[in-house]
PDB file of N, CA and C in Angstrom:
ATOM      1  N   MET A   1     -19.624   5.133  -2.642  1.00  0.00           N
ATOM      2  CA  MET A   1     -18.487   4.852  -3.498  1.00  0.00           C
ATOM      3  C   MET A   1     -17.328   5.808  -3.217  1.00  0.00           C
ATOM      4  N   LYS A   2     -17.651   7.079  -2.953  1.00  0.00           N
ATOM      5  CA  LYS A   2     -16.593   8.045  -2.637  1.00  0.00           C
ATOM      6  C   LYS A   2     -15.827   7.628  -1.386  1.00  0.00           C
ATOM      7  N   ASN A   3     -16.555   7.091  -0.409  1.00  0.00           N
ATOM      8  CA  ASN A   3     -15.904   6.651   0.830  1.00  0.00           C
ATOM      9  C   ASN A   3     -14.945   5.508   0.569  1.00  0.00           C
ATOM     10  N   LYS A   4     -15.330   4.573  -0.303  1.00  0.00           N
ATOM     11  CA  LYS A   4     -14.463   3.445  -0.618  1.00  0.00           C
ATOM     12  C   LYS A   4     -13.200   3.903  -1.329  1.00  0.00           C
ATOM     13  N   ILE A   5     -13.338   4.845  -2.230  1.00  0.00           N
ATOM     14  CA  ILE A   5     -12.168   5.368  -2.942  1.00  0.00           C
ATOM     15  C   ILE A   5     -11.267   6.136  -1.989  1.00  0.00           C
ATOM     16  N   ALA A   6     -11.857   6.966  -1.137  1.00  0.00           N
ATOM     17  CA  ALA A   6     -11.063   7.707  -0.149  1.00  0.00           C
ATOM     18  C   ALA A   6     -10.343   6.757   0.799  1.00  0.00           C
ATOM     19  N   PHE A   7     -11.041   5.699   1.211  1.00  0.00           N
ATOM     20  CA  PHE A   7     -10.428   4.704   2.083  1.00  0.00           C
ATOM     21  C   PHE A   7      -9.268   4.018   1.377  1.00  0.00           C
ATOM     22  N   ALA A   8      -9.462   3.610   0.127  1.00  0.00           N
ATOM     23  CA  ALA A   8      -8.414   2.936  -0.633  1.00  0.00           C
ATOM     24  C   ALA A   8      -7.194   3.833  -0.801  1.00  0.00           C
ATOM     25  N   LEU A   9      -7.422   5.088  -1.125  1.00  0.00           N
ATOM     26  CA  LEU A   9      -6.300   6.020  -1.302  1.00  0.00           C
ATOM     27  C   LEU A   9      -5.541   6.232   0.010  1.00  0.00           C
ATOM     28  N   SER A  10      -6.274   6.395   1.101  1.00  0.00           N
ATOM     29  CA  SER A  10      -5.644   6.611   2.412  1.00  0.00           C
ATOM     30  C   SER A  10      -4.885   5.377   2.884  1.00  0.00           C
ATOM     31  N   MET A  11      -5.536   4.230   2.816  1.00  0.00           N
ATOM     32  CA  MET A  11      -4.873   2.991   3.238  1.00  0.00           C
ATOM     33  C   MET A  11      -3.679   2.677   2.341  1.00  0.00           C
ATOM     34  N   GLY A  12      -3.813   2.993   1.069  1.00  0.00           N
ATOM     35  CA  GLY A  12      -2.700   2.772   0.149  1.00  0.00           C
ATOM     36  C   GLY A  12      -1.479   3.583   0.528  1.00  0.00           C
ATOM     37  N   ILE A  13      -1.679   4.838   0.862  1.00  0.00           N
ATOM     38  CA  ILE A  13      -0.559   5.698   1.264  1.00  0.00           C
ATOM     39  C   ILE A  13       0.102   5.156   2.523  1.00  0.00           C
ATOM     40  N   ILE A  14      -0.709   4.833   3.499  1.00  0.00           N
ATOM     41  CA  ILE A  14      -0.174   4.384   4.793  1.00  0.00           C
ATOM     42  C   ILE A  14       0.526   3.039   4.677  1.00  0.00           C
ATOM     43  N   THR A  15      -0.155   2.062   4.110  1.00  0.00           N
ATOM     44  CA  THR A  15       0.417   0.712   4.078  1.00  0.00           C
ATOM     45  C   THR A  15       1.623   0.606   3.162  1.00  0.00           C
ATOM     46  N   THR A  16       1.547   1.201   1.983  1.00  0.00           N
ATOM     47  CA  THR A  16       2.702   1.110   1.090  1.00  0.00           C
ATOM     48  C   THR A  16       3.892   1.882   1.641  1.00  0.00           C
ATOM     49  N   GLY A  17       3.612   2.983   2.326  1.00  0.00           N
ATOM     50  CA  GLY A  17       4.704   3.739   2.941  1.00  0.00           C
ATOM     51  C   GLY A  17       5.424   2.934   4.005  1.00  0.00           C
ATOM     52  N   ILE A  18       4.657   2.297   4.883  1.00  0.00           N
ATOM     53  CA  ILE A  18       5.249   1.504   5.970  1.00  0.00           C
ATOM     54  C   ILE A  18       6.005   0.297   5.428  1.00  0.00           C
ATOM     55  N   ILE A  19       5.358  -0.438   4.540  1.00  0.00           N
ATOM     56  CA  ILE A  19       5.972  -1.656   4.016  1.00  0.00           C
ATOM     57  C   ILE A  19       7.209  -1.339   3.185  1.00  0.00           C
ATOM     58  N   SER A  20       7.111  -0.366   2.279  1.00  0.00           N
ATOM     59  CA  SER A  20       8.268  -0.062   1.438  1.00  0.00           C
ATOM     60  C   SER A  20       9.428   0.479   2.279  1.00  0.00           C
ATOM     61  N   PHE A  21       9.136   1.323   3.269  1.00  0.00           N
ATOM     62  CA  PHE A  21      10.185   1.834   4.145  1.00  0.00           C
ATOM     63  C   PHE A  21      10.889   0.689   4.864  1.00  0.00           C
ATOM     64  N   SER A  22      10.083  -0.204   5.433  1.00  0.00           N
ATOM     65  CA  SER A  22      10.651  -1.318   6.195  1.00  0.00           C
ATOM     66  C   SER A  22      11.507  -2.231   5.328  1.00  0.00           C
ATOM     67  N   LEU A  23      11.004  -2.594   4.168  1.00  0.00           N
ATOM     68  CA  LEU A  23      11.747  -3.514   3.312  1.00  0.00           C
ATOM     69  C   LEU A  23      13.005  -2.884   2.723  1.00  0.00           C
ATOM     70  N   ILE A  24      12.937  -1.621   2.359  1.00  0.00           N
ATOM     71  CA  ILE A  24      14.133  -0.941   1.854  1.00  0.00           C
ATOM     72  C   ILE A  24      15.161  -0.823   2.973  1.00  0.00           C
ATOM     73  N   ALA A  25      14.722  -0.477   4.170  1.00  0.00           N
ATOM     74  CA  ALA A  25      15.648  -0.363   5.305  1.00  0.00           C
ATOM     75  C   ALA A  25      16.318  -1.698   5.613  1.00  0.00           C
ATOM     76  N   ILE A  26      15.540  -2.788   5.577  1.00  0.00           N
ATOM     77  CA  ILE A  26      16.103  -4.112   5.860  1.00  0.00           C
ATOM     78  C   ILE A  26      17.056  -4.560   4.765  1.00  0.00           C
ATOM     79  N   ASN A  27      16.641  -4.398   3.511  1.00  0.00           N
ATOM     80  CA  ASN A  27      17.419  -4.932   2.396  1.00  0.00           C
ATOM     81  C   ASN A  27      18.557  -4.035   1.927  1.00  0.00           C
ATOM     82  N   LEU A  28      18.391  -2.725   2.018  1.00  0.00           N
ATOM     83  CA  LEU A  28      19.409  -1.794   1.537  1.00  0.00           C
ATOM     84  C   LEU A  28      20.156  -1.125   2.674  1.00  0.00           C
ATOM     85  N   GLY A  29      19.457  -0.907   3.780  1.00  0.00           N
ATOM     86  CA  GLY A  29      20.045  -0.149   4.881  1.00  0.00           C
ATOM     87  C   GLY A  29      19.868   1.336   4.624  1.00  0.00           C
ATOM     88  N   PHE A  30      20.315   2.143   5.546  1.00  0.00           N
ATOM     89  CA  PHE A  30      20.157   3.588   5.432  1.00  0.00           C
ATOM     90  C   PHE A  30      21.365   4.187   4.733  1.00  0.00           C
ATOM     91  N   THR A  31      21.410   3.987   3.431  1.00  0.00           N
ATOM     92  CA  THR A  31      22.503   4.486   2.608  1.00  0.00           C
ATOM     93  C   THR A  31      22.203   5.914   2.173  1.00  0.00           C
ATOM     94  N   ASP A  32      23.148   6.484   1.441  1.00  0.00           N
ATOM     95  CA  ASP A  32      22.982   7.858   0.967  1.00  0.00           C
ATOM     96  C   ASP A  32      21.780   8.014   0.033  1.00  0.00           C
ATOM     97  N   ASN A  33      21.470   6.981  -0.718  1.00  0.00           N
ATOM     98  CA  ASN A  33      20.355   7.087  -1.658  1.00  0.00           C
ATOM     99  C   ASN A  33      19.069   6.436  -1.139  1.00  0.00           C
ATOM    100  N   PHE A  34      18.997   6.229   0.174  1.00  0.00           N
ATOM    101  CA  PHE A  34      17.829   5.574   0.775  1.00  0.00           C
ATOM    102  C   PHE A  34      16.532   6.280   0.404  1.00  0.00           C
ATOM    103  N   LEU A  35      16.474   7.580   0.578  1.00  0.00           N
ATOM    104  CA  LEU A  35      15.221   8.298   0.316  1.00  0.00           C
ATOM    105  C   LEU A  35      14.798   8.194  -1.142  1.00  0.00           C
ATOM    106  N   ASN A  36      15.749   8.285  -2.068  1.00  0.00           N
ATOM    107  CA  ASN A  36      15.408   8.158  -3.487  1.00  0.00           C
ATOM    108  C   ASN A  36      14.839   6.781  -3.799  1.00  0.00           C
ATOM    109  N   VAL A  37      15.480   5.743  -3.286  1.00  0.00           N
ATOM    110  CA  VAL A  37      15.008   4.374  -3.520  1.00  0.00           C
ATOM    111  C   VAL A  37      13.658   4.168  -2.861  1.00  0.00           C
ATOM    112  N   TRP A  38      13.516   4.689  -1.647  1.00  0.00           N
ATOM    113  CA  TRP A  38      12.255   4.523  -0.933  1.00  0.00           C
ATOM    114  C   TRP A  38      11.103   5.203  -1.666  1.00  0.00           C
ATOM    115  N   PHE A  39      11.276   6.448  -2.062  1.00  0.00           N
ATOM    116  CA  PHE A  39      10.200   7.166  -2.742  1.00  0.00           C
ATOM    117  C   PHE A  39       9.837   6.510  -4.070  1.00  0.00           C
ATOM    118  N   LYS A  40      10.836   6.020  -4.786  1.00  0.00           N
ATOM    119  CA  LYS A  40      10.554   5.320  -6.047  1.00  0.00           C
ATOM    120  C   LYS A  40       9.757   4.044  -5.771  1.00  0.00           C
ATOM    121  N   SER A  41      10.192   3.263  -4.801  1.00  0.00           N
ATOM    122  CA  SER A  41       9.497   2.029  -4.443  1.00  0.00           C
ATOM    123  C   SER A  41       8.092   2.318  -3.926  1.00  0.00           C
ATOM    124  N   TRP A  42       7.974   3.346  -3.113  1.00  0.00           N
ATOM    125  CA  TRP A  42       6.687   3.730  -2.569  1.00  0.00           C
ATOM    126  C   TRP A  42       5.717   4.100  -3.687  1.00  0.00           C
ATOM    127  N   GLY A  43       6.195   4.875  -4.639  1.00  0.00           N
ATOM    128  CA  GLY A  43       5.347   5.279  -5.765  1.00  0.00           C
ATOM    129  C   GLY A  43       4.862   4.095  -6.583  1.00  0.00           C
ATOM    130  N   ILE A  44       5.761   3.173  -6.879  1.00  0.00           N
ATOM    131  CA  ILE A  44       5.388   1.984  -7.646  1.00  0.00           C
ATOM    132  C   ILE A  44       4.379   1.150  -6.862  1.00  0.00           C
ATOM    133  N   ALA A  45       4.654   0.944  -5.588  1.00  0.00           N
ATOM    134  CA  ALA A  45       3.756   0.144  -4.755  1.00  0.00           C
ATOM    135  C   ALA A  45       2.373   0.785  -4.667  1.00  0.00           C
ATOM    136  N   TYR A  46       2.334   2.086  -4.547  1.00  0.00           N
ATOM    137  CA  TYR A  46       1.060   2.793  -4.416  1.00  0.00           C
ATOM    138  C   TYR A  46       0.210   2.621  -5.670  1.00  0.00           C
ATOM    139  N   VAL A  47       0.845   2.772  -6.832  1.00  0.00           N
ATOM    140  CA  VAL A  47       0.129   2.618  -8.095  1.00  0.00           C
ATOM    141  C   VAL A  47      -0.424   1.192  -8.247  1.00  0.00           C
ATOM    142  N   LEU A  48       0.296   0.221  -7.733  1.00  0.00           N
ATOM    143  CA  LEU A  48      -0.146  -1.170  -7.829  1.00  0.00           C
ATOM    144  C   LEU A  48      -1.227  -1.520  -6.811  1.00  0.00           C
ATOM    145  N   VAL A  49      -1.136  -0.952  -5.626  1.00  0.00           N
ATOM    146  CA  VAL A  49      -2.039  -1.381  -4.552  1.00  0.00           C
ATOM    147  C   VAL A  49      -3.439  -0.762  -4.643  1.00  0.00           C
ATOM    148  N   ILE A  50      -3.576   0.408  -5.192  1.00  0.00           N
ATOM    149  CA  ILE A  50      -4.895   1.053  -5.248  1.00  0.00           C
ATOM    150  C   ILE A  50      -5.893   0.211  -6.054  1.00  0.00           C
ATOM    151  N   PRO A  51      -5.548  -0.214  -7.271  1.00  0.00           N
ATOM    152  CA  PRO A  51      -6.499  -1.090  -7.977  1.00  0.00           C
ATOM    153  C   PRO A  51      -6.751  -2.400  -7.222  1.00  0.00           C
ATOM    154  N   ALA A  52      -5.719  -2.920  -6.578  1.00  0.00           N
ATOM    155  CA  ALA A  52      -5.893  -4.164  -5.817  1.00  0.00           C
ATOM    156  C   ALA A  52      -6.890  -3.965  -4.680  1.00  0.00           C
ATOM    157  N   ILE A  53      -6.769  -2.873  -3.960  1.00  0.00           N
ATOM    158  CA  ILE A  53      -7.699  -2.596  -2.859  1.00  0.00           C
ATOM    159  C   ILE A  53      -9.123  -2.443  -3.403  1.00  0.00           C
ATOM    160  N   LEU A  54      -9.262  -1.726  -4.500  1.00  0.00           N
ATOM    161  CA  LEU A  54     -10.595  -1.467  -5.044  1.00  0.00           C
ATOM    162  C   LEU A  54     -11.216  -2.696  -5.704  1.00  0.00           C
ATOM    163  N   LEU A  55     -10.399  -3.539  -6.309  1.00  0.00           N
ATOM    164  CA  LEU A  55     -10.925  -4.708  -7.018  1.00  0.00           C
ATOM    165  C   LEU A  55     -10.987  -5.967  -6.154  1.00  0.00           C
ATOM    166  N   ILE A  56      -9.948  -6.199  -5.388  1.00  0.00           N
ATOM    167  CA  ILE A  56      -9.869  -7.411  -4.585  1.00  0.00           C
ATOM    168  C   ILE A  56     -10.561  -7.227  -3.229  1.00  0.00           C
ATOM    169  N   GLY A  57     -10.538  -6.022  -2.711  1.00  0.00           N
ATOM    170  CA  GLY A  57     -11.137  -5.735  -1.408  1.00  0.00           C
ATOM    171  C   GLY A  57     -12.573  -6.204  -1.273  1.00  0.00           C
ATOM    172  N   PRO A  58     -13.454  -5.858  -2.216  1.00  0.00           N
ATOM    173  CA  PRO A  58     -14.844  -6.320  -2.093  1.00  0.00           C
ATOM    174  C   PRO A  58     -14.984  -7.843  -2.097  1.00  0.00           C
ATOM    175  N   LEU A  59     -14.167  -8.518  -2.879  1.00  0.00           N
ATOM    176  CA  LEU A  59     -14.202  -9.987  -2.909  1.00  0.00           C
ATOM    177  C   LEU A  59     -13.792 -10.561  -1.555  1.00  0.00           C
ATOM    178  N   VAL A  60     -12.733 -10.034  -0.997  1.00  0.00           N
ATOM    179  CA  VAL A  60     -12.273 -10.486   0.322  1.00  0.00           C
ATOM    180  C   VAL A  60     -13.344 -10.209   1.374  1.00  0.00           C
ATOM    181  N   GLN A  61     -13.988  -9.050   1.279  1.00  0.00           N
ATOM    182  CA  GLN A  61     -15.048  -8.709   2.235  1.00  0.00           C
ATOM    183  C   GLN A  61     -16.207  -9.692   2.142  1.00  0.00           C
ATOM    184  N   LYS A  62     -16.587 -10.083   0.931  1.00  0.00           N
ATOM    185  CA  LYS A  62     -17.668 -11.066   0.761  1.00  0.00           C
ATOM    186  C   LYS A  62     -17.294 -12.412   1.362  1.00  0.00           C
ATOM    187  N   ILE A  63     -16.063 -12.831   1.154  1.00  0.00           N
ATOM    188  CA  ILE A  63     -15.603 -14.101   1.705  1.00  0.00           C
ATOM    189  C   ILE A  63     -15.635 -14.061   3.230  1.00  0.00           C
ATOM    190  N   ILE A  64     -15.177 -12.975   3.787  1.00  0.00           N
ATOM    191  CA  ILE A  64     -15.172 -12.834   5.251  1.00  0.00           C
ATOM    192  C   ILE A  64     -16.600 -12.806   5.782  1.00  0.00           C
ATOM    193  N   ASP A  65     -17.469 -12.064   5.100  1.00  0.00           N
ATOM    194  CA  ASP A  65     -18.869 -11.992   5.539  1.00  0.00           C
ATOM    195  C   ASP A  65     -19.528 -13.370   5.541  1.00  0.00           C
ATOM    196  N   ARG A  66     -19.192 -14.191   4.573  1.00  0.00           N
ATOM    197  CA  ARG A  66     -19.787 -15.538   4.491  1.00  0.00           C
ATOM    198  C   ARG A  66     -19.252 -16.478   5.559  1.00  0.00           C
ATOM    199  N   THR A  67     -18.012 -16.285   5.947  1.00  0.00           N
ATOM    200  CA  THR A  67     -17.408 -17.199   6.917  1.00  0.00           C
ATOM    201  C   THR A  67     -17.635 -16.793   8.366  1.00  0.00           C
ATOM    202  N   MET A  68     -18.072 -15.591   8.602  1.00  0.00           N
ATOM    203  CA  MET A  68     -18.266 -15.126   9.977  1.00  0.00           C
ATOM    204  C   MET A  68     -19.684 -15.290  10.432  1.00  0.00           C
TER     205      MET A  68
END
């Protein structure tokens, strides 16, 4: 269980960082307040994605295991 939580936390940091950076850069551009908007968006995304990874991840894994 510790490994799953560590994985979720690590993947959450990486994926939300990449996605939020990319979308803010595309939609807002590199303005003076880019970093503030990015960090705020990143924080919100991270809080949302961790429960999703922990709750939805096992279900997705079961579906994949059954279809492969």
